[in-house]
Tab-separated table of C-alpha atoms in Angstrom:
chain	number	residue	atom	x	y	z
A	800	MET	CA	102.366	63.480	94.870
A	801	LYS	CA	103.874	60.545	97.356
A	802	PRO	CA	107.171	61.153	98.781
A	803	SER	CA	110.032	60.226	96.093
A	804	PHE	CA	111.941	56.695	97.519
A	805	ASP	CA	115.797	56.857	97.177
A	806	GLU	CA	116.842	53.068	96.333
A	807	MET	CA	120.534	53.680	97.866
A	808	HIS	CA	119.689	55.805	100.680
A	809	ASP	CA	116.943	56.273	103.409
A	810	LEU	CA	115.969	59.752	103.421
A	811	HIS	CA	113.010	59.241	105.802
A	812	GLY	CA	112.822	61.925	108.173
A	813	LEU	CA	116.288	63.329	107.331
A	814	ALA	CA	114.542	67.055	106.457
A	815	ALA	CA	113.529	66.968	110.267
A	816	ALA	CA	116.848	66.150	111.358
A	817	GLY	CA	118.782	68.943	109.778
A	818	PRO	CA	121.338	69.201	107.286
A	819	GLN	CA	124.097	67.934	110.075
A	820	VAL	CA	122.744	64.311	109.491
A	821	ARG	CA	123.872	62.205	106.587
A	822	PRO	CA	121.441	59.715	104.960
A	823	GLN	CA	122.187	56.140	105.784
A	824	VAL	CA	122.873	53.793	102.968
A	825	ARG	CA	120.493	50.844	102.776
A	826	PRO	CA	122.441	47.593	103.743
A	827	HIS	CA	122.730	46.011	99.790
A	828	TYR	CA	124.325	49.346	98.809
A	829	SER	CA	126.855	49.271	101.766
A	830	ALA	CA	129.782	47.518	99.750
A	831	PHE	CA	129.076	49.345	96.465
A	832	ASN	CA	128.923	52.814	98.432
A	833	ASP	CA	132.330	51.888	100.163
A	834	TRP	CA	133.642	51.223	96.730
A	835	LEU	CA	132.087	54.135	94.960
A	836	ALA	CA	133.400	56.638	98.039
A	837	GLN	CA	137.024	55.444	96.990
A	838	GLN	CA	136.674	56.282	93.540
A	839	PRO	CA	138.009	59.572	91.616
A	840	LEU	CA	135.480	61.445	89.800
A	841	ALA	CA	138.146	61.669	86.852
A	842	LEU	CA	138.358	58.200	86.834
A	843	MET	CA	134.579	57.573	86.340
A	844	ASP	CA	134.574	60.105	83.870
A	845	GLU	CA	137.047	58.369	81.790
A	846	ARG	CA	134.912	55.119	82.142
A	847	ARG	CA	132.140	56.849	81.098
A	848	LYS	CA	133.785	57.980	78.236
A	849	GLN	CA	135.123	54.611	77.530
A	850	ALA	CA	131.873	52.977	77.442
A	851	GLU	CA	130.134	55.552	74.982
A	852	VAL	CA	133.315	54.847	72.384
A	853	ILE	CA	132.734	51.000	73.118
A	854	PHE	CA	128.790	51.271	72.492
A	855	ARG	CA	129.414	53.326	69.339
A	856	ARG	CA	131.982	50.753	68.013
A	857	VAL	CA	129.457	47.888	68.366
A	858	GLY	CA	126.374	49.996	67.183
A	859	ILE	CA	124.433	50.258	69.825
A	860	THR	CA	122.013	53.100	68.719
A	861	PHE	CA	118.665	53.465	68.339
A	862	ALA	CA	116.877	55.554	65.581
A	863	VAL	CA	114.964	58.544	66.582
A	864	TYR	CA	111.689	59.043	64.565
A	865	GLY	CA	110.930	62.594	63.179
A	866	ALA	CA	114.675	63.526	64.257
A	867	LYS	CA	116.388	64.845	61.254
A	868	ASP	CA	120.428	65.796	61.322
A	869	GLU	CA	121.744	68.900	59.554
A	870	ASP	CA	121.528	67.361	56.397
A	871	GLY	CA	117.764	66.242	56.831
A	872	ALA	CA	119.054	62.603	57.079
A	873	GLY	CA	117.255	60.615	60.395
A	874	THR	CA	119.570	60.350	63.210
A	875	GLU	CA	120.463	57.519	65.313
A	876	ARG	CA	121.804	58.381	68.814
A	877	LEU	CA	123.242	56.304	71.654
A	878	ILE	CA	121.340	55.458	74.557
A	879	PRO	CA	123.248	57.308	77.779
A	880	PHE	CA	124.557	54.210	79.786
A	881	ASP	CA	125.068	55.108	83.882
A	882	LEU	CA	127.925	53.506	85.454
A	883	ILE	CA	126.097	53.354	88.844
A	884	PRO	CA	123.867	50.130	88.990
A	885	ARG	CA	120.209	49.294	90.553
A	886	ILE	CA	120.733	46.922	92.959
A	887	ILE	CA	117.823	44.845	94.224
A	888	PRO	CA	118.517	42.182	97.467
A	889	SER	CA	117.487	38.819	96.751
A	890	ALA	CA	114.135	38.536	98.713
A	891	GLU	CA	113.138	41.648	96.949
A	892	TRP	CA	113.402	40.234	93.775
A	893	ALA	CA	111.719	37.184	94.566
A	894	ARG	CA	108.860	38.424	95.731
A	895	MET	CA	108.540	40.665	92.377
A	896	GLN	CA	109.298	37.747	90.272
A	897	GLN	CA	106.473	35.806	91.640
A	898	GLY	CA	104.010	39.132	90.887
A	899	LEU	CA	105.167	39.178	87.274
A	900	ALA	CA	105.064	35.538	86.833
A	901	GLN	CA	101.195	35.860	88.296
A	902	ARG	CA	100.213	39.190	86.152
A	903	VAL	CA	101.585	37.244	82.857
A	904	THR	CA	99.735	34.100	83.520
A	905	ALA	CA	96.600	35.925	83.768
A	906	LEU	CA	97.164	38.030	80.971
A	907	ASN	CA	97.600	35.193	78.527
A	908	ARG	CA	94.537	33.370	80.137
A	909	PHE	CA	92.788	36.493	79.087
A	910	LEU	CA	93.821	36.609	75.841
A	911	HIS	CA	92.783	33.245	75.279
A	912	ASP	CA	89.696	33.848	76.721
A	913	VAL	CA	88.885	36.801	74.512
A	914	TYR	CA	89.476	34.682	71.645
A	915	HIS	CA	87.364	31.563	72.766
A	916	ASP	CA	84.759	31.705	75.250
A	917	GLN	CA	84.732	35.466	76.601
A	918	GLU	CA	83.822	34.209	79.739
A	919	ILE	CA	85.286	37.763	81.664
A	920	LEU	CA	83.047	39.776	79.353
A	921	ARG	CA	79.689	37.742	80.117
A	922	ALA	CA	80.754	37.815	83.857
A	923	GLY	CA	80.834	42.094	83.148
A	924	LEU	CA	84.475	42.097	84.859
A	925	VAL	CA	85.945	43.759	81.928
A	926	PRO	CA	83.677	45.756	79.438
A	927	ARG	CA	82.730	43.887	76.067
A	928	GLU	CA	82.721	47.133	73.951
A	929	GLN	CA	86.096	48.151	75.570
A	930	VAL	CA	87.803	44.767	74.224
A	931	LEU	CA	85.660	44.070	70.807
A	932	ASN	CA	85.651	47.817	69.709
A	933	ASN	CA	89.508	47.895	70.781
A	934	ALA	CA	91.683	48.935	68.027
A	935	GLN	CA	94.138	45.963	68.863
A	936	PHE	CA	91.491	43.442	69.165
A	937	ARG	CA	92.001	41.040	65.801
A	938	PRO	CA	88.353	39.001	64.705
A	939	GLN	CA	90.811	36.801	62.611
A	940	MET	CA	92.107	35.274	65.730
A	941	MET	CA	88.938	33.970	67.105
A	942	GLY	CA	88.834	30.528	67.678
A	943	VAL	CA	92.379	29.654	66.734
A	944	ASP	CA	94.337	27.485	69.227
A	945	LEU	CA	97.683	28.661	69.888
A	946	PRO	CA	100.518	26.058	71.351
A	947	GLY	CA	99.972	25.805	75.474
A	948	GLY	CA	97.354	28.647	75.341
A	949	ILE	CA	100.195	31.383	75.363
A	950	TYR	CA	99.570	34.749	73.601
A	951	SER	CA	102.484	36.715	74.809
A	952	HIS	CA	105.743	34.968	75.164
A	953	ILE	CA	108.115	38.006	75.838
A	954	ALA	CA	106.758	40.439	77.934
A	955	GLY	CA	108.032	43.511	79.007
A	956	ILE	CA	106.453	44.519	82.447
A	957	ASP	CA	107.152	48.376	83.163
A	958	ILE	CA	107.669	48.829	87.446
A	959	VAL	CA	108.148	51.944	89.067
A	960	ARG	CA	108.360	52.120	92.995
A	961	ALA	CA	106.959	54.868	95.012
A	962	GLY	CA	107.639	56.430	98.411
A	963	GLN	CA	105.008	55.809	100.893
A	964	PRO	CA	104.593	58.423	104.166
A	965	ASP	CA	106.540	55.977	106.630
A	966	GLY	CA	109.502	56.206	104.309
A	967	SER	CA	108.819	52.688	102.646
A	968	GLY	CA	108.425	52.033	99.086
A	969	THR	CA	105.926	50.267	97.001
A	970	TYR	CA	106.219	48.775	93.509
A	971	TYR	CA	103.454	49.329	91.303
A	972	VAL	CA	103.308	47.944	87.610
A	973	LEU	CA	102.826	51.059	85.115
A	974	GLU	CA	102.474	49.481	82.046
A	975	ASP	CA	102.259	46.024	80.210
A	976	ASN	CA	103.968	45.552	77.623
A	977	LEU	CA	103.019	42.571	75.503
A	978	ARG	CA	103.074	43.172	71.878
A	979	VAL	CA	106.759	43.444	70.583
A	980	PRO	CA	108.518	44.342	73.712
A	981	SER	CA	112.002	46.101	73.072
A	982	GLY	CA	114.956	47.077	75.397
A	983	VAL	CA	116.340	43.441	76.638
A	984	SER	CA	119.929	44.291	74.270
A	985	TYR	CA	120.408	46.826	76.592
A	986	MET	CA	120.155	44.940	79.517
A	987	LEU	CA	122.456	42.504	78.508
A	988	GLU	CA	124.943	45.084	77.183
A	989	ASP	CA	124.822	46.912	80.052
A	990	ARG	CA	126.179	44.225	82.223
A	991	LYS	CA	128.973	43.130	79.693
A	992	MET	CA	129.851	47.104	79.658
A	993	MET	CA	129.908	46.850	83.695
A	994	MET	CA	131.990	43.496	83.946
A	995	ARG	CA	134.400	44.799	81.654
A	996	LEU	CA	134.663	48.492	83.070
A	997	PHE	CA	134.800	47.294	86.537
A	998	PRO	CA	135.287	43.602	87.141
A	999	GLU	CA	136.212	43.901	90.847
A	1000	LEU	CA	132.923	44.768	91.640
A	1001	PHE	CA	131.337	41.033	90.493
A	1002	ALA	CA	134.581	39.596	92.728
A	1003	GLN	CA	132.937	41.616	95.838
A	1004	HIS	CA	129.532	41.065	94.830
A	1005	ARG	CA	126.941	37.945	94.579
A	1006	VAL	CA	125.376	39.462	91.255
A	1007	ALA	CA	122.655	37.202	89.790
A	1008	PRO	CA	123.710	36.338	86.045
A	1009	ILE	CA	121.600	37.431	83.080
A	1010	ALA	CA	123.708	36.210	80.500
A	1011	HIS	CA	121.482	32.798	79.654
A	1012	TYR	CA	118.590	35.193	78.796
A	1013	PRO	CA	119.194	34.332	74.689
A	1014	ASP	CA	119.018	30.413	75.589
A	1015	LEU	CA	115.990	31.092	77.476
A	1016	LEU	CA	114.455	32.747	75.244
A	1017	LEU	CA	115.786	30.357	72.144
A	1018	ASP	CA	114.516	27.352	74.382
A	1019	THR	CA	110.699	29.107	75.092
A	1020	LEU	CA	110.447	30.067	71.281
A	1021	ARG	CA	111.284	26.273	70.301
A	1022	SER	CA	108.865	24.592	73.070
A	1023	MET	CA	105.858	26.362	71.301
A	1024	ALA	CA	106.592	25.343	67.616
A	1025	PRO	CA	103.710	23.372	65.818
A	1026	PRO	CA	103.741	19.822	67.438
A	1027	ALA	CA	104.613	18.360	64.246
A	1028	ALA	CA	108.110	20.006	64.229
A	1029	ASP	CA	110.556	17.838	65.867
A	1030	GLU	CA	113.508	20.055	65.176
A	1031	PRO	CA	112.146	23.768	65.058
A	1032	THR	CA	113.727	26.295	62.954
A	1033	VAL	CA	113.375	29.744	64.865
A	1034	VAL	CA	113.725	32.996	62.993
A	1035	VAL	CA	113.392	36.691	64.034
A	1036	LEU	CA	111.375	38.805	61.571
A	1037	THR	CA	112.675	42.309	61.339
A	1038	PRO	CA	111.050	45.348	59.495
A	1039	GLY	CA	114.764	46.454	58.303
A	1040	MET	CA	117.575	48.338	59.273
A	1041	TYR	CA	115.959	51.672	59.688
A	1042	ASN	CA	113.844	50.343	62.289
A	1043	SER	CA	114.644	52.094	66.130
A	1044	ALA	CA	115.351	48.887	67.558
A	1045	TYR	CA	117.097	46.902	64.332
A	1046	PHE	CA	119.816	46.719	66.592
A	1047	GLU	CA	118.270	44.635	68.839
A	1048	HIS	CA	116.503	42.347	66.115
A	1049	ALA	CA	120.181	41.640	64.783
A	1050	PHE	CA	121.616	41.056	68.395
A	1051	LEU	CA	119.480	38.217	69.638
A	1052	ALA	CA	119.197	36.575	66.326
A	1053	GLN	CA	123.382	36.546	66.341
A	1054	GLN	CA	123.118	35.819	70.164
A	1055	MET	CA	120.273	32.727	69.711
A	1056	GLY	CA	122.439	31.710	66.407
A	1057	ILE	CA	119.418	31.679	64.205
A	1058	GLU	CA	118.413	33.914	61.260
A	1059	LEU	CA	117.199	37.692	60.976
A	1060	VAL	CA	114.721	37.310	58.233
A	1061	GLU	CA	112.398	40.224	56.712
A	1062	GLY	CA	109.439	40.074	54.927
A	1063	GLN	CA	110.989	39.244	51.376
A	1064	ASP	CA	113.013	36.806	52.502
A	1065	LEU	CA	109.828	34.188	53.935
A	1066	PHE	CA	107.017	32.786	51.387
A	1067	VAL	CA	104.097	30.330	51.957
A	1068	LYS	CA	103.823	27.025	49.978
A	1069	ASP	CA	101.529	24.159	50.200
A	1070	SER	CA	100.285	26.023	53.735
A	1071	PHE	CA	103.435	26.075	55.629
A	1072	VAL	CA	106.014	29.054	55.755
A	1073	TYR	CA	109.500	28.600	54.053
A	1074	MET	CA	112.553	31.075	54.244
A	1075	ARG	CA	115.063	31.410	51.092
A	1076	THR	CA	118.338	30.767	51.975
A	1077	THR	CA	121.900	30.431	50.028
A	1078	GLN	CA	121.415	26.623	50.142
A	1079	GLY	CA	117.550	26.762	48.910
A	1080	SER	CA	114.412	26.976	50.802
A	1081	LYS	CA	113.824	26.108	54.524
A	1082	ARG	CA	110.407	25.329	56.516
A	1083	VAL	CA	110.165	27.839	59.232
A	1084	ASP	CA	108.551	26.623	62.339
A	1085	VAL	CA	108.564	29.685	64.615
A	1086	VAL	CA	108.872	33.292	63.769
A	1087	TYR	CA	109.907	35.552	66.504
A	1088	ARG	CA	108.295	38.641	64.572
A	1089	ARG	CA	109.318	42.339	65.533
A	1090	VAL	CA	106.810	43.718	62.956
A	1091	ASP	CA	103.481	45.074	64.510
A	1092	ASP	CA	100.008	43.198	63.226
A	1093	ASP	CA	99.179	45.344	60.914
A	1094	PHE	CA	102.375	44.720	58.251
A	1095	LEU	CA	102.672	40.796	59.091
A	1096	ASP	CA	100.246	39.808	56.082
A	1097	PRO	CA	99.169	42.284	53.112
A	1098	SER	CA	96.235	39.830	52.071
A	1099	VAL	CA	94.604	39.844	55.565
A	1100	PHE	CA	95.812	43.494	57.418
A	1101	ARG	CA	97.448	46.567	55.303
A	1102	ALA	CA	97.507	45.709	51.645
A	1103	ASN	CA	100.437	48.056	50.873
A	1104	SER	CA	102.737	46.554	53.483
A	1105	THR	CA	106.047	45.003	52.051
A	1106	LEU	CA	107.441	44.174	55.997
A	1107	GLY	CA	105.317	40.905	56.299
A	1108	CYS	CA	104.457	38.025	54.386
A	1109	ALA	CA	101.556	37.237	52.171
A	1110	GLY	CA	99.430	33.847	53.363
A	1111	LEU	CA	101.215	33.935	56.923
A	1112	ILE	CA	98.034	34.586	58.709
A	1113	ASP	CA	96.521	31.663	56.924
A	1114	VAL	CA	99.549	29.076	57.824
A	1115	TYR	CA	98.981	30.735	61.438
A	1116	ARG	CA	95.669	29.754	61.698
A	1117	LYS	CA	96.120	26.326	60.591
A	1118	GLY	CA	98.474	25.827	63.403
A	1119	ASN	CA	101.516	25.255	60.718
A	1120	VAL	CA	103.773	28.183	61.962
A	1121	THR	CA	103.852	29.915	65.861
A	1122	LEU	CA	104.211	33.815	65.748
A	1123	ALA	CA	105.816	35.320	69.197
A	1124	ASN	CA	104.299	36.985	70.342
A	1125	ALA	CA	100.661	36.288	68.729
A	1126	VAL	CA	98.839	38.501	66.549
A	1127	GLY	CA	96.119	40.208	68.696
A	1128	THR	CA	98.315	40.634	71.919
A	1129	GLY	CA	97.782	44.425	71.842
A	1130	VAL	CA	94.131	44.325	73.098
A	1131	ALA	CA	95.567	43.092	76.755
A	1132	ASP	CA	98.322	45.352	76.901
A	1133	ASP	CA	96.450	48.746	75.891
A	1134	LYS	CA	95.895	51.223	78.332
A	1135	SER	CA	92.159	51.161	78.696
A	1136	ILE	CA	92.060	47.615	79.738
A	1137	TYR	CA	95.228	48.077	82.228
A	1138	PRO	CA	92.756	49.288	85.218
A	1139	TYR	CA	90.989	45.503	84.702
A	1140	VAL	CA	94.168	43.399	85.512
A	1141	PRO	CA	93.812	42.685	88.627
A	1142	LYS	CA	90.753	41.598	88.254
A	1143	MET	CA	91.909	39.023	85.565
A	1144	ILE	CA	94.154	37.759	88.100
A	1145	GLU	CA	91.405	37.395	90.880
A	1146	PHE	CA	89.020	35.834	87.996
A	1147	TYR	CA	91.639	33.222	86.231
A	1148	LEU	CA	93.665	32.225	89.437
A	1149	GLY	CA	91.633	32.845	92.239
A	1150	GLU	CA	94.237	35.105	93.807
A	1151	LYS	CA	94.842	38.506	94.924
A	1152	PRO	CA	97.494	40.420	92.876
A	1153	ILE	CA	101.167	40.709	94.171
A	1154	LEU	CA	102.320	43.655	92.370
A	1155	GLU	CA	99.622	46.561	92.639
A	1156	ASN	CA	98.369	48.642	89.676
A	1157	VAL	CA	98.455	52.441	89.811
A	1158	PRO	CA	95.318	54.257	90.325
A	1159	THR	CA	93.762	54.981	86.799
A	1160	TYR	CA	90.908	57.134	85.640
A	1161	LEU	CA	89.411	56.132	82.640
A	1162	CYS	CA	88.297	59.308	80.955
A	1163	ARG	CA	85.549	57.757	78.909
A	1164	ASP	CA	83.890	57.539	82.213
A	1165	GLN	CA	82.162	61.142	82.449
A	1166	GLY	CA	82.582	60.867	85.949
A	1167	ASP	CA	86.345	60.246	86.082
A	1168	LEU	CA	86.715	62.802	82.913
A	1169	SER	CA	85.313	65.600	85.333
A	1170	TYR	CA	87.756	64.870	87.896
A	1171	VAL	CA	90.712	64.968	85.462
A	1172	LEU	CA	89.682	67.768	84.088
A	1173	ALA	CA	89.328	69.447	87.749
A	1174	HIS	CA	93.092	68.431	88.642
A	1175	LEU	CA	94.985	68.186	85.462
A	1176	PRO	CA	98.005	70.164	87.181
A	1177	GLU	CA	97.875	67.225	89.612
A	1178	LEU	CA	97.813	64.144	87.458
A	1179	VAL	CA	99.629	61.999	84.273
A	1180	VAL	CA	97.436	61.780	81.552
A	1181	LYS	CA	98.277	59.288	78.674
A	1182	GLU	CA	96.809	57.985	75.244
A	1183	VAL	CA	95.637	54.872	75.496
A	1184	HIS	CA	97.701	53.689	72.525
A	1185	GLY	CA	100.224	55.888	73.178
A	1186	ALA	CA	104.122	54.675	73.540
A	1187	GLY	CA	107.608	56.218	74.379
A	1188	GLY	CA	106.385	58.818	76.246
A	1189	TYR	CA	104.816	60.528	73.390
A	1190	GLY	CA	100.925	61.875	73.346
A	1191	MET	CA	101.317	62.474	77.374
A	1192	LEU	CA	100.998	65.003	79.976
A	1193	VAL	CA	102.669	65.134	83.098
A	1194	GLY	CA	100.505	68.010	84.702
A	1195	PRO	CA	103.324	69.309	87.617
A	1196	ALA	CA	105.419	69.774	85.019
A	1197	ALA	CA	103.598	71.700	82.431
A	1198	SER	CA	102.984	75.173	81.646
A	1199	SER	CA	99.494	76.653	82.033
A	1200	ALA	CA	99.378	77.136	78.076
A	1201	GLU	CA	100.267	73.192	77.591
A	1202	ILE	CA	97.712	72.041	80.092
A	1203	GLU	CA	94.709	74.150	78.446
A	1204	ALA	CA	96.123	72.502	75.218
A	1205	PHE	CA	95.899	69.328	76.405
A	1206	ARG	CA	92.318	70.083	78.357
A	1207	SER	CA	91.254	70.852	74.750
A	1208	GLN	CA	92.396	67.053	73.216
A	1209	LEU	CA	90.942	65.454	75.988
A	1210	LEU	CA	87.688	67.036	75.434
A	1211	GLY	CA	87.383	66.565	71.813
A	1212	ASN	CA	88.112	62.623	72.597
A	1213	PRO	CA	87.850	61.343	76.119
A	1214	SER	CA	87.951	57.948	75.799
A	1215	ASN	CA	91.328	58.196	74.063
A	1216	TYR	CA	92.610	59.195	77.131
A	1217	ILE	CA	93.322	57.466	80.942
A	1218	ALA	CA	94.940	59.333	83.850
A	1219	GLN	CA	97.149	58.640	86.926
A	1220	PRO	CA	98.261	60.313	89.904
A	1221	THR	CA	101.583	61.512	89.337
A	1222	LEU	CA	104.046	59.235	91.185
A	1223	ALA	CA	107.438	60.448	92.396
A	1224	LEU	CA	109.193	57.603	90.754
A	1225	SER	CA	112.234	56.042	92.830
A	1226	THR	CA	115.512	57.965	92.435
A	1227	CYS	CA	118.942	55.968	92.125
A	1228	PRO	CA	122.422	57.852	92.005
A	1229	THR	CA	123.366	59.027	88.577
A	1230	TYR	CA	126.772	59.717	87.557
A	1231	VAL	CA	126.047	62.952	85.408
A	1232	ASP	CA	128.126	66.484	84.014
A	1233	ALA	CA	127.685	67.853	87.695
A	1234	GLY	CA	128.526	64.611	89.351
A	1235	ILE	CA	126.496	61.965	91.067
A	1236	ALA	CA	122.996	63.273	91.738
A	1237	PRO	CA	119.651	61.100	92.167
A	1238	ARG	CA	117.642	60.441	89.235
A	1239	HIS	CA	114.552	59.183	88.655
A	1240	ILE	CA	113.896	55.397	87.432
A	1241	ASP	CA	111.986	52.609	86.739
A	1242	LEU	CA	112.601	48.915	85.283
A	1243	ARG	CA	111.552	46.588	82.801
A	1244	PRO	CA	112.269	42.933	83.550
A	1245	PHE	CA	111.306	40.661	80.745
A	1246	VAL	CA	108.991	37.444	81.478
A	1247	LEU	CA	108.973	34.494	79.192
A	1248	SER	CA	106.180	32.415	78.855
A	1249	GLY	CA	106.449	28.606	77.494
A	1250	LYS	CA	105.754	25.563	79.009
A	1251	GLN	CA	106.936	27.765	82.247
A	1252	VAL	CA	106.923	30.956	83.056
A	1253	GLN	CA	110.795	32.539	83.613
A	1254	THR	CA	112.294	36.023	83.952
A	1255	VAL	CA	116.281	36.341	84.250
A	1256	PRO	CA	117.044	38.502	87.490
A	1257	GLY	CA	116.557	41.865	87.195
A	1258	GLY	CA	115.517	43.856	84.143
A	1259	LEU	CA	116.279	46.850	82.201
A	1260	THR	CA	116.568	50.059	84.199
A	1261	ARG	CA	115.629	53.218	82.616
A	1262	VAL	CA	116.901	56.638	84.079
A	1263	ALA	CA	115.406	60.023	83.463
A	1264	LEU	CA	118.976	61.859	83.250
A	1265	LYS	CA	117.024	65.410	83.295
A	1266	GLU	CA	117.124	66.763	86.661
A	1267	GLY	CA	113.890	66.324	88.251
A	1268	SER	CA	112.173	64.495	84.932
A	1269	LEU	CA	110.141	61.656	85.452
A	1270	VAL	CA	110.448	60.700	81.735
A	1271	VAL	CA	112.695	57.649	81.291
A	1272	ASN	CA	111.957	56.891	77.703
A	1273	SER	CA	115.013	56.544	75.256
A	1274	SER	CA	113.451	58.680	72.947
A	1275	GLN	CA	112.899	61.552	75.578
A	1276	GLY	CA	116.179	61.823	76.446
A	1277	GLY	CA	116.636	58.936	79.078
A	1278	GLY	CA	119.431	56.272	79.583
A	1279	THR	CA	119.868	53.118	80.887
A	1280	LYS	CA	121.646	51.404	84.089
A	1281	ASP	CA	123.043	48.249	84.855
A	1282	THR	CA	120.292	46.194	87.482
A	1283	TRP	CA	121.739	43.826	89.715
A	1284	VAL	CA	119.663	41.143	91.739
A	1285	LEU	CA	122.174	40.345	95.027
A	1286	GLU	CA	122.168	36.503	95.112
A	1287	SER	CA	121.733	35.396	99.136
């Protein structure tokens, strides 16, 4: 495992220098570090409690699937919020932003190609069977032309940083989320909370703003409306209040000033989609859907789904409504397709990738499988369709019994898994019960693709609050931090 990289402190060579040598604070954290040193722990603890009260009052919770309270009912939890921001200097962010735009552009080109001419498959750069037999491939999308050729209008790209032997840190893309990526509401609310609790910090730092994200999102969605829609009507389609991300669905609809609808609020007539309102029916041009493909249209996918709208896919295929994100985007964010993204960038854009992939072993390959089985204690093994930190093995943190149990699962269905080296995710000082201590983090920037590709500065920083844990997912006990990009 590569050495860990601390976002705030330069720890390189510190162990050899002896305990009397204090770590150097990185320049972009200098002013914040001076401020933090003057804050009594009692005050920070009071601010943390204040944030929790406000978040609970506003209703910023997420549902935990499978978790029950003492009465047997489903549970909702606050995502823990940390008071110490993750800070990124402007030059570093500018390079990351270029890499994000490059990657998402190539992924959208790949999706268009897969559902049209399939040139990359004919070239043999991505195995045909991995695409056409993929559980997320949707034959119904073959030949369907979408506005601008855009499939993933909203992408959440998970980025981690790992330390190198020379003390530097390298950013890697860990995962592409192209279907219904969540978390942007927490990014926005974390910033509002920091500005409310510590307004003096924003007077001392030139932090790039992110509050305009809902405006950018609405502009992006409207720009992808069917050509005939002069004043496009946009709605957010939610599965309903019992969905784990319902707060976010309602939040974004409110922030954009558009309607939040459920499947029962929509109907199809004369090859168009309409929503029911108190003033009568109103035509819908763009659906920002937070419902998975399989539940969108019971006449095409799951016949027993009550979450979608019958006839929606027929209207979509005729070009009379835009779905964001497009049906079938999942074939590009499947973990078994992830290893081929660098090849996509070179194939479609003629460029070298700016952001690196984590080296990945495909367990369907016999050679890779043999290596993985021999090195399970050193690797992270993931289900290709898994999410939320479930269905995975973190080898260094697993017991011998857990490793052997996972080995049996892996042998039973090797094509369902990939494996990667265990990266020591970078750490950032975090306010925990024992005080301030380093905890591992990742970053999910949100990339909007319409007539242009745009990203608000930063993203959602997730933090593994358990000491030593590398799992940052909120469903696994992770929390969130505000992410600051400093303006030059």
